[in-house]
Structures are given as structure tokens and as C-alpha cells.
Short mmCIF file of C-alpha atoms in Angstrom, two decimals:
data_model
loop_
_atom_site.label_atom_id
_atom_site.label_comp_id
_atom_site.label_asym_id
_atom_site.label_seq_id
_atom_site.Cartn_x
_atom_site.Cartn_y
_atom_site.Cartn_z
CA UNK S 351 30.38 24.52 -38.46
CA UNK S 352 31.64 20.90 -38.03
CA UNK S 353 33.39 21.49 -35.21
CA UNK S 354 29.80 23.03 -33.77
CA UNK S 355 27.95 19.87 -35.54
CA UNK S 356 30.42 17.67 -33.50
CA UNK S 357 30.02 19.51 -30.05
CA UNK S 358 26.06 19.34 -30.41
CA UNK S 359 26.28 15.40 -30.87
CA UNK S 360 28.88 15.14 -28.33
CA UNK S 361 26.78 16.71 -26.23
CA UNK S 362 23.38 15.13 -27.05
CA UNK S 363 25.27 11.84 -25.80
CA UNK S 364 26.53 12.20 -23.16
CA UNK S 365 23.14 13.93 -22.15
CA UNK S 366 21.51 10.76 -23.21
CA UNK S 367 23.98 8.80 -21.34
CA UNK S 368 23.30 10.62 -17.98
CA UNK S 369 19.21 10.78 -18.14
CA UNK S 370 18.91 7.22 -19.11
CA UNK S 371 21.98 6.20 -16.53
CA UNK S 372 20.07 7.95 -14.03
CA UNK S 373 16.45 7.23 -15.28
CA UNK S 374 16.95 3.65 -15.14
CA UNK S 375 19.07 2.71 -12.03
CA UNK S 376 17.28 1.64 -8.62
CA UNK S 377 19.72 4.23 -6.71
CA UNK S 378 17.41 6.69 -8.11
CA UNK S 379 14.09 4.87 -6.85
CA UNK S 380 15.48 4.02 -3.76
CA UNK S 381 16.02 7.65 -3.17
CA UNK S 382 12.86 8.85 -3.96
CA UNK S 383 10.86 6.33 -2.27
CA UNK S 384 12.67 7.48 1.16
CA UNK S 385 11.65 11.20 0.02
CA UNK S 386 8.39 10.04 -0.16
CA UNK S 387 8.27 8.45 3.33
CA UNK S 388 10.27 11.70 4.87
CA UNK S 389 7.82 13.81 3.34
CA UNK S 390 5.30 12.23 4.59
CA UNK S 391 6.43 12.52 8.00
CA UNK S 392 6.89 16.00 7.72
CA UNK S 393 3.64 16.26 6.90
CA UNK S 394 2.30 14.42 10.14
CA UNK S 395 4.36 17.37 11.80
CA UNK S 396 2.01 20.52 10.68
CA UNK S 397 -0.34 21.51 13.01
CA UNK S 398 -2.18 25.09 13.96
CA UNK S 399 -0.10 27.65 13.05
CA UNK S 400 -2.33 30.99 13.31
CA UNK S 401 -2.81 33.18 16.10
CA UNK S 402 -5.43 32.49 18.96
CA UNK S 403 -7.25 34.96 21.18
CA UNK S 404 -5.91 33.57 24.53
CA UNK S 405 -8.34 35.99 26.33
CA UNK S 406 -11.56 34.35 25.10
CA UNK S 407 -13.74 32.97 27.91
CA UNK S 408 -16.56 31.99 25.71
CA UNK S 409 -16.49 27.27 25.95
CA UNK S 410 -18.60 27.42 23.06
CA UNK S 411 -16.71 29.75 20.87
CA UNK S 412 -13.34 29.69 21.81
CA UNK S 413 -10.65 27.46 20.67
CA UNK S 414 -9.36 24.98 23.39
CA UNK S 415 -6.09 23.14 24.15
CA UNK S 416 -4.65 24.67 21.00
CA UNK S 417 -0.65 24.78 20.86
CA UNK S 418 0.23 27.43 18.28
CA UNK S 419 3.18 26.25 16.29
CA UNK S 420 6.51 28.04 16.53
CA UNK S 421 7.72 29.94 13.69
CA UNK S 422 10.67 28.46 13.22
CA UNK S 423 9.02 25.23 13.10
CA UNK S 424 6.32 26.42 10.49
CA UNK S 425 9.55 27.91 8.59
CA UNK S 426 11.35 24.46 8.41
CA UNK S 427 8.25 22.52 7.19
CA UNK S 428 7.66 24.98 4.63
CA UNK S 429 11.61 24.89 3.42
CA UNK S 430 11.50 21.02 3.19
CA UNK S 431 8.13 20.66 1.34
CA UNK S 432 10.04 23.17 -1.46
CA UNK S 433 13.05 20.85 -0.50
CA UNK S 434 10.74 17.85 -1.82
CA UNK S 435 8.88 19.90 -4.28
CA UNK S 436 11.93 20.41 -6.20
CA UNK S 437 13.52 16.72 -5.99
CA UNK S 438 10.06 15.53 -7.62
CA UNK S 439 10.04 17.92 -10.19
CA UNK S 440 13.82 17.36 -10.90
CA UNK S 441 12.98 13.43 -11.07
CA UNK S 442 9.95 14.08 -13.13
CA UNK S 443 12.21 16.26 -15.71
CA UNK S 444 14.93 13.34 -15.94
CA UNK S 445 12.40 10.73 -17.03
CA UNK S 446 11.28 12.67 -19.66
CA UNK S 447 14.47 13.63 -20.98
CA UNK S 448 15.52 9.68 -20.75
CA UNK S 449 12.04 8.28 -22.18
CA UNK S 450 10.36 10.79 -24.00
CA UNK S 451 7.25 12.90 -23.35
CA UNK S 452 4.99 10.60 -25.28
CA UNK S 453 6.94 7.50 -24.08
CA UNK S 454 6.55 8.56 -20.51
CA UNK S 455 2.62 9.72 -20.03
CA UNK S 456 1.86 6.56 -21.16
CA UNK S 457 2.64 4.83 -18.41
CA UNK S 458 0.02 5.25 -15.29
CA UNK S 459 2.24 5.39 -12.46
CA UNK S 460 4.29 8.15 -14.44
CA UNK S 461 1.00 10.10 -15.25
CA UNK S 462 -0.13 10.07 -11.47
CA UNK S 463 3.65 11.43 -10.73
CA UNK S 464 3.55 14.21 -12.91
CA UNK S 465 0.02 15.42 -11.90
CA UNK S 466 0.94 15.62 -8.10
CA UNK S 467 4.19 17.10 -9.42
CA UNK S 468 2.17 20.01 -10.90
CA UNK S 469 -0.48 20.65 -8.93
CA UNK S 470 2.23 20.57 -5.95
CA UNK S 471 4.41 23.29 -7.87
CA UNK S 472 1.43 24.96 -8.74
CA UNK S 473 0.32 25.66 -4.51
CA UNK S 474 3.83 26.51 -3.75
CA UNK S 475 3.41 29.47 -6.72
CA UNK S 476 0.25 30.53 -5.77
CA UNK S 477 1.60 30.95 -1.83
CA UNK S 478 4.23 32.72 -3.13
CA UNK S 479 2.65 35.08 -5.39
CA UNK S 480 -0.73 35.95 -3.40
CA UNK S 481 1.72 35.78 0.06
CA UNK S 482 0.44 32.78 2.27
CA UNK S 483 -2.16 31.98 0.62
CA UNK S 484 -3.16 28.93 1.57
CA UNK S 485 -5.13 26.34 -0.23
CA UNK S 486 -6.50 23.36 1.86
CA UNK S 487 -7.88 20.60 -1.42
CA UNK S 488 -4.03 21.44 -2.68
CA UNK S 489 -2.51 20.79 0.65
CA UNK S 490 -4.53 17.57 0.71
CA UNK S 491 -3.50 16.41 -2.82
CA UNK S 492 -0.14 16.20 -1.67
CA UNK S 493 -0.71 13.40 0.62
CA UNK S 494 -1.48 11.55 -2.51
CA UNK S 495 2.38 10.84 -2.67
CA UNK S 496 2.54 8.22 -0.77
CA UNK S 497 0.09 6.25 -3.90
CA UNK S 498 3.93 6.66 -5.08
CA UNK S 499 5.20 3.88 -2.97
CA UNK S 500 3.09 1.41 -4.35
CA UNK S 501 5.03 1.02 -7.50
CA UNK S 502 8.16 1.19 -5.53
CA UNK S 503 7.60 -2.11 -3.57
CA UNK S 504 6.37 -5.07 -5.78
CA UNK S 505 4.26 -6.87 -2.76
CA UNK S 506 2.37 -3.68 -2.85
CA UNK S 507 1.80 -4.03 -6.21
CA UNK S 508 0.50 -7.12 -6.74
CA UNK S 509 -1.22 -6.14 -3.19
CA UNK S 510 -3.53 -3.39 -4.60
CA UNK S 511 -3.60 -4.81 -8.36
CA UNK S 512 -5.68 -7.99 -6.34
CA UNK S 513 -8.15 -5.48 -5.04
CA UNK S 514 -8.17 -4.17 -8.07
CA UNK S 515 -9.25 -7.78 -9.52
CA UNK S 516 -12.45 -8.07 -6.95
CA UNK S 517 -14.06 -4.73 -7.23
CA UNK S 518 -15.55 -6.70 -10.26
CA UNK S 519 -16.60 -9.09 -8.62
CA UNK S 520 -17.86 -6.96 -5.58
CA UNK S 521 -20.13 -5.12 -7.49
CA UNK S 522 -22.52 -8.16 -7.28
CA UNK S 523 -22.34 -8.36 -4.01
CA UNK S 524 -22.66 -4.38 -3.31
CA UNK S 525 -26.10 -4.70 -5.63
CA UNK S 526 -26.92 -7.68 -3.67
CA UNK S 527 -26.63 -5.85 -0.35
CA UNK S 528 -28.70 -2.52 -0.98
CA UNK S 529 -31.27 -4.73 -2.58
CA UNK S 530 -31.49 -6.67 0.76
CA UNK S 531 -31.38 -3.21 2.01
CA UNK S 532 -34.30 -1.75 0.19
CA UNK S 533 -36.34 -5.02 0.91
CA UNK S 534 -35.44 -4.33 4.72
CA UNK S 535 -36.75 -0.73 4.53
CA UNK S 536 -39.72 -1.96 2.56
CA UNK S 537 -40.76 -3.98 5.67
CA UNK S 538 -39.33 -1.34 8.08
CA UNK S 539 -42.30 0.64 6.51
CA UNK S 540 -44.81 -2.17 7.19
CA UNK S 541 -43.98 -2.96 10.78
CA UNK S 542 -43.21 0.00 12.08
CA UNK S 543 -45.72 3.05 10.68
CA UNK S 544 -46.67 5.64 12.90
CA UNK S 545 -50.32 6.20 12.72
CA UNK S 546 -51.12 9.92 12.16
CA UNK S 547 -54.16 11.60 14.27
CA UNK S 548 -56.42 13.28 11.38
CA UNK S 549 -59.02 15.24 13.25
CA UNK S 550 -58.84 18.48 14.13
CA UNK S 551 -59.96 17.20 17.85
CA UNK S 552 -57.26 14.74 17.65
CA UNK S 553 -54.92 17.76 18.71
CA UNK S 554 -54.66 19.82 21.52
CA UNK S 555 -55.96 23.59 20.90
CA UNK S 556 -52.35 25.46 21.88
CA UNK S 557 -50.95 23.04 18.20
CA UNK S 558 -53.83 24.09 16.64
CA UNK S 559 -53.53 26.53 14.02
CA UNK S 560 -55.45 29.82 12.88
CA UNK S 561 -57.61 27.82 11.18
CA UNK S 562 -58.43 25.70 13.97
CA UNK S 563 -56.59 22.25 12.25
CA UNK S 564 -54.13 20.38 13.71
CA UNK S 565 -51.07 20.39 11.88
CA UNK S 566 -49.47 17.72 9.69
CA UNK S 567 -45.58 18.14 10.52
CA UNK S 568 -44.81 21.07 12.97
CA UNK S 569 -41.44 21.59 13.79
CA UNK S 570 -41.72 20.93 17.73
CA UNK S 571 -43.00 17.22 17.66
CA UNK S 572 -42.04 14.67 19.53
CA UNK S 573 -42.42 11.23 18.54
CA UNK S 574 -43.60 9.87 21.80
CA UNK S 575 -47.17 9.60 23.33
CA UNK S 576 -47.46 13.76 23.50
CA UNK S 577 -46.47 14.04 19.88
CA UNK S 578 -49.99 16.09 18.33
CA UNK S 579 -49.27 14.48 15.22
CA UNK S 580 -49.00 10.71 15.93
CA UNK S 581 -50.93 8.25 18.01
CA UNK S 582 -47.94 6.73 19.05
CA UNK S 583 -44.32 6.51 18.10
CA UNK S 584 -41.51 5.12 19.59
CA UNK S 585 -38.95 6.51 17.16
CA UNK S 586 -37.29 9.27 17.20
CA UNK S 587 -37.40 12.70 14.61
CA UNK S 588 -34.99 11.43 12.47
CA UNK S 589 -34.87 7.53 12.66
CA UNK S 590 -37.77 6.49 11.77
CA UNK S 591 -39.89 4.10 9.33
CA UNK S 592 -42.54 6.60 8.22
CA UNK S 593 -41.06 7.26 4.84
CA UNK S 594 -39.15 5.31 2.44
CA UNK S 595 -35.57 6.87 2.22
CA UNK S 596 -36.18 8.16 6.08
CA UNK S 597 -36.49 4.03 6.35
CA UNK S 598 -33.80 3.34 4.22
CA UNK S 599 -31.97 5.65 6.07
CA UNK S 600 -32.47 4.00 9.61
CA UNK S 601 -31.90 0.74 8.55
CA UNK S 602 -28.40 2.05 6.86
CA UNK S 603 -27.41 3.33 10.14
CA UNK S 604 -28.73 0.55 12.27
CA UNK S 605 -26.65 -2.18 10.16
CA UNK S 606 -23.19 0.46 10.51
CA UNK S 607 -23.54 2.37 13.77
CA UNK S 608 -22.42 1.13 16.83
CA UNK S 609 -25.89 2.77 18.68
CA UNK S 610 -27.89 0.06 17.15
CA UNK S 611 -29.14 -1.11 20.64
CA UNK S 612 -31.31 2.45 20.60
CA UNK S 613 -33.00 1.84 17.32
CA UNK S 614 -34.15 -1.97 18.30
CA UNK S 615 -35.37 -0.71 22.05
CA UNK S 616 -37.49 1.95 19.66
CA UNK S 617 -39.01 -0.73 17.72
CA UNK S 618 -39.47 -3.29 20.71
CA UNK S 619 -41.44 -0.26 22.15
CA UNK S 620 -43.79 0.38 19.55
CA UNK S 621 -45.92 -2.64 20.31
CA UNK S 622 -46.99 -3.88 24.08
CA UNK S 623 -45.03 -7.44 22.88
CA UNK S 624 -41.47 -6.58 21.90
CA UNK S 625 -41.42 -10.34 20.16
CA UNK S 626 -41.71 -8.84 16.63
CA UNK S 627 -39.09 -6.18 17.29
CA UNK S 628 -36.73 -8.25 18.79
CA UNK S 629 -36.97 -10.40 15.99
CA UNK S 630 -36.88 -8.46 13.06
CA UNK S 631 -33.93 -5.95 14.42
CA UNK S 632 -31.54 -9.23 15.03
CA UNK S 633 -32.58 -10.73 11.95
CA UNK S 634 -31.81 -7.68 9.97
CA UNK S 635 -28.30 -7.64 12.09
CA UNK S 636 -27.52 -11.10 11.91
CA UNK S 637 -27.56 -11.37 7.98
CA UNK S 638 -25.53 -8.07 7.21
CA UNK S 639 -23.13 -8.33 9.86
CA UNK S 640 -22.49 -11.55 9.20
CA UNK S 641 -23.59 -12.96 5.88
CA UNK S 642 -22.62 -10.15 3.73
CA UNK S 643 -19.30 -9.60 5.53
CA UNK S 644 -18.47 -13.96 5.09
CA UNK S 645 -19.38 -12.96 0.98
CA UNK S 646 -16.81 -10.08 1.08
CA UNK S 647 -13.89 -11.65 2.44
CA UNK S 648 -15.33 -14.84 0.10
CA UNK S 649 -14.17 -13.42 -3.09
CA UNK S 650 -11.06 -11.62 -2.08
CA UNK S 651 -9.81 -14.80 -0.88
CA UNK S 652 -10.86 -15.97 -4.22
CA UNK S 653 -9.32 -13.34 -5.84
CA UNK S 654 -5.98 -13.58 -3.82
CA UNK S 655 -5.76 -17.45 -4.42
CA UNK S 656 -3.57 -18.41 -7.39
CA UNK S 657 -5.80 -19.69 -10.32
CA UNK S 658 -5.06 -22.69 -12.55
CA UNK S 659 -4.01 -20.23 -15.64
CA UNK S 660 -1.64 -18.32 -12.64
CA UNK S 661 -0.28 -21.74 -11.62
CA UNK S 662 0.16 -22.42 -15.13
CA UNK S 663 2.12 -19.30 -16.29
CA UNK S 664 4.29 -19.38 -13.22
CA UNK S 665 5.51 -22.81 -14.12
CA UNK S 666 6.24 -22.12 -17.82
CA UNK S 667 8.26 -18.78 -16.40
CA UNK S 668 9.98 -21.20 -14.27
CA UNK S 669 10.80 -23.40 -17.23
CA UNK S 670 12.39 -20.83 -19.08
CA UNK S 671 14.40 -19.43 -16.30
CA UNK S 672 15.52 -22.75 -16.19
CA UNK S 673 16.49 -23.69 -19.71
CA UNK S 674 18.07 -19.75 -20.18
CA UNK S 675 20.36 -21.17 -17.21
CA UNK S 676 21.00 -24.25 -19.40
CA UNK S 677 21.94 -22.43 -22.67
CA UNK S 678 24.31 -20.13 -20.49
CA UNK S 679 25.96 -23.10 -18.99
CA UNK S 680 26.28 -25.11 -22.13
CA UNK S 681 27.34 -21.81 -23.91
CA UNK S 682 30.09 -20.79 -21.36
CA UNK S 683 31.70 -24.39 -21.76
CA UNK S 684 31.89 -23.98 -25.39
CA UNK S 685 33.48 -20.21 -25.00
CA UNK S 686 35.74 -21.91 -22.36
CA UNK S 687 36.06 -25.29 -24.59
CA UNK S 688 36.88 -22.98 -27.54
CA UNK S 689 39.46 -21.06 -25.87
CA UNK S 690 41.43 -24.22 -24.39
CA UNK S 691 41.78 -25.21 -28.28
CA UNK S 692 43.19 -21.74 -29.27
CA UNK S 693 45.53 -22.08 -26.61
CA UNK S 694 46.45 -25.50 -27.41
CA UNK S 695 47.26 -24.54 -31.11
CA UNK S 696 49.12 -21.84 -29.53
CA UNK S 697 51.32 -23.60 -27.83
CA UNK S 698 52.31 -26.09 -30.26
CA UNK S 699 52.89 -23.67 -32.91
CA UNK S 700 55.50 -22.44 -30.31
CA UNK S 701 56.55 -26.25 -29.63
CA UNK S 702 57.36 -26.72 -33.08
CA UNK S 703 58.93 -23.42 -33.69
CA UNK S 704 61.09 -24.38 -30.94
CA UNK S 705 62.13 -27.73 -31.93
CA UNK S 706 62.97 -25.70 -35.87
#
């Protein structure tokens, strides 16, 4: 039984010894950071691998300028994404032998490791069980690896843990921008209505209903001069300012899409003097494409510049690093002071033994 006792402890070290060895040395990181970036790549590599009805003449519904993947090559991916599947999980299992379960989830990075670990191991069982099934949000999850890397590579680190440090302060300036927004769509509303023919006569008699009323908001308007609905409108059906989130809307995609020329012609159109248009549309384009960008980039630069407290810690870290080189100095010329003196007694003990 003591023998057994011994073997157990024996063996519970030198397990110790390995996981934390391992655990703990960059070899390890470095390793798994390039499995990372090869997986990764092999990723890139997957494209349509089904089977296409070549004999389809239909442009509409058929697919065009497909390649089909080879076999082979839709064999290899799948071998080295169980290749990487299991070098994760067996990296996963050595950190938690080294640090502990508890130890280990407490850490972030190690949390997000273990999660893409599972849910990883857990599409490769469900492909293999229900036979090719495959799942496309679980395929997509794995791409999430490469988040990995960040921890891997401190300029990345202290990369993303700045933008990490201004989404606080862009919050102000996110508010600040759909407030503009909303006052924008507000006067979008006010500049730009489309007056709406009431009367039945206002219509022609083949819009007209069985009733004999012109409707409010059939299907087949156009917002033009034709429209049976409106006067006139120079928008379109769905950019326009008749409405307040159809407004919001339009203004949203006139600051962000690059067809904003279309939605200031519209509004120059709607009066005979395109003044007010012109003015308001540039305006409105001026002070998010340019204001509210200059804010942005304002406070990440703030955010990326060293502050006083920064400059302040940094120089006390220096300090230390300094004196620790001191103290090492001074102590290794007392070690080697120390050891001249031993030898010195040693020798004239022998001296003096000699001269006996």
C-alpha cells in the first residue's frame, strides 16, 4: 500500500511537472498562435462544395460561374479542421490540468478559448453523428479564433484594450449624432411634405374605388406628378420625408450611402428654386461627414495619447527596473566579494600548513 501511496505521488509530480512545464512556456503559445493563423487560412480555402445542375438555362434561377470543389480538396479541409480541433482541445485540457478549473475560467481570454473549443467539438459531433450535417452559425463561430491572437501579440493588446477605453467616451458622441439626426428628420418633415389630394375629384376615376373615393396609399403610386395620391412629389416610394422614421430613414441613408447625389436632386426638385434644397442637403452632409467624423477620431486620439497618471506609472516602473538592476549588481559583488575571502582563508590555511 506504500509502495502504491508512493507511485500515486510520484506520479501526481511529474504530471504536475509536465502541465505546468508545458502550460507556462512560450513554445507552447508560439505554436498555437501559428495554428491559429493556418487555420485560418484553411478556412479562406472552402468554397461550394455541392452539386450543380449544369443543364439549367434559366439566368434568373440558375447558379453561375460556380466551381464545385473537388473531393479530395473538401476531404483535406475537413481532416485539418479535426487536425486543429483536436490541438485546441488538447491545449485547452493542459491548462486546466496546470491551473485549475476554477483558476483557469477566471481569466477572459481562457473563457473565450474554451467556449470556441466546445462549440467547435460540438459541430464536428453533430456532422458526424447526423452524417454531414452541416451547421452554418457553428461554421461561423469558428472564425472567432483568430480573437485568439490578440492575447498572443501584446501591441494587439494594448491595441484593442484602447478601443476598449473610448467606447465610453463614444457613447456621447453616438447620442450626440442621432440626436442631430432626429433634429434633421424633424426638418426633413417640414421642408419636404408631400401634399396629399383629398377629394374624391382629385383622382382619376380608373384609381377610384367601389365606393367612388380616391384612395389614401394604393400600392401602384408613383411619387411624381401622375401619382393619384399626391400633388406633387419628387421623392421616391421609399425615401421620402412624409413620415417620421420613413424621414429618419432617408436622412440615415443620405449621410452613409454613396447615392446621396439622388436624394438631394429629389429635394432640389420639389420646389421651382432648388436654393433651399441645395442648401439644406449639403448642410446636413457637411456636418456629419465631417464634424462628427473630426469628434470620432478626436477622442481616440485622446484615448491613445499617454495620460499624466500613464506617464507617471511608466516612470516609477522604470525606477524600479532600475534600482532591481542596482541591488543585483551590488548583491553579485558581495557573493563574488564573499567568495574571494573564503578563498583567501583557504589558501592561507594551506600556506601555513605548509610552512608546519
Amino acid at each position: 500500500a506504500k509502495f502504491e501511496k508512493k507511485q500515486d505521488e510520484h506520479a501526481r509530480r511529474v504530471k504536475e511537472v509536465l502541465t505546468n512545464s508545458l502550460a507556462r512556456t512560450s513554445y507552447l503559445e508560439i505554436f498555437v498562435g501559428a495554428c491559429i493563423v493556418l487555420n485560418t487560412c484553411s478556412m479562406t480555402l472552402d468554397y461550394f462544395s455541392g452539386n450543380v445542375d449544369m443543364s439549367c438555362s434559366d439566368p434568373f434561377r440558375c447558379p453561375q460561374n460556380i466551381v464545385v470543389m473537388p473531393k479530395l480538396m473538401d476531404d483535406l479541409l475537413s481532416m485539418s479542421n479535426l487536425i486543429f480541433n483536436l490541438i485546441f482541445t488538447v491545449e485547452a485540457a493542459i491548462k486546466i490540468l496546470a491551473l485549475g478549473f476554477t483558476r483557469y475560467i477566471t481569466d477572459t481570454t481562457n473563457m473565450i478559448d474554451v467556449t470556441l473549443v466546445v462549440i467547435s467539438d460540438l459541430s464536428n459531433f453533430l456532422q458526424y453523428v447526423f452524417n454531414g450535417l452541416n451547421i452554418s452559425i457553428l461554421r461561423i463561430i469558428r472564425f472567432l479564433r483568430i480573437i485568439r491572437l490578440v492575447n498572443r501579440f501584446r501591441r494587439l493588446r494594448i491595441l484593442f484594450a484602447k478601443l476598449t477605453e473610448s467606447f465610453v467616451s463614444l457613447g456621447d458622441v453616438v447620442f450626440v449624432s442621432f440626436w442631430f439626426l432626429g433634429v434633421a428628420a424633424i426638418m426633413g418633415m417640414q421642408i419636404f411634405p408631400c401634399r396629399v389630394r383629398l377629394r374624391p375629384e382629385e383622382c382619376s376615376n380608373d384609381v377610384k374605388d367601389e365606393f367612388g373615393q380616391c384612395p389614401l396609399f394604393p400600392t401602384d403610386c408613383d411619387h411624381n406628378d401622375n401619382c393619384p395620391i399626391f400633388y406633387h412629389c419628387s421623392f421616391n416610394v421609399r425615401k421620402n420625408y412624409n413620415t417620421f422614421w420613413r424621414s429618419l430613414a432617408t436622412t440615415l441613408v443620405f449621410i452613409t450611402d454613396s447615392n446621396w447625389l439622388d436624394i438631394m436632386y429629389a429635394g432640389m426638385r420639389h420646389y421651382k428654386i432648388p436654393v433651399g434644397g441645395v442648401f439644406f442637403f449639403l448642410t446636413l452632409y457637411c456636418l456629419f461627414s465631417y464634424f462628427i467624423l473630426v469628434l470620432f477620431t478626436a477622442i481616440l486620439i485622446e484615448n491613445f495619447d499617454t495620460t499624466d497618471f500613464e506617464k507617471e506609472q511608466l516612470q516609477v516602473s522604470i525606477f524600479r527596473v532600475q534600482a532591481m538592476r542596482v541591488l543585483k549588481e551590488q548583491q553579485a559583488k558581495l557573493i563574488e566579494n564573499r567568495e574571494r575571502r573564503s578563498e583567501g582563508k583557504i589558501l592561507g590555511e594551506e600556506w601555513d600548513s605548509d610552512e608546519e
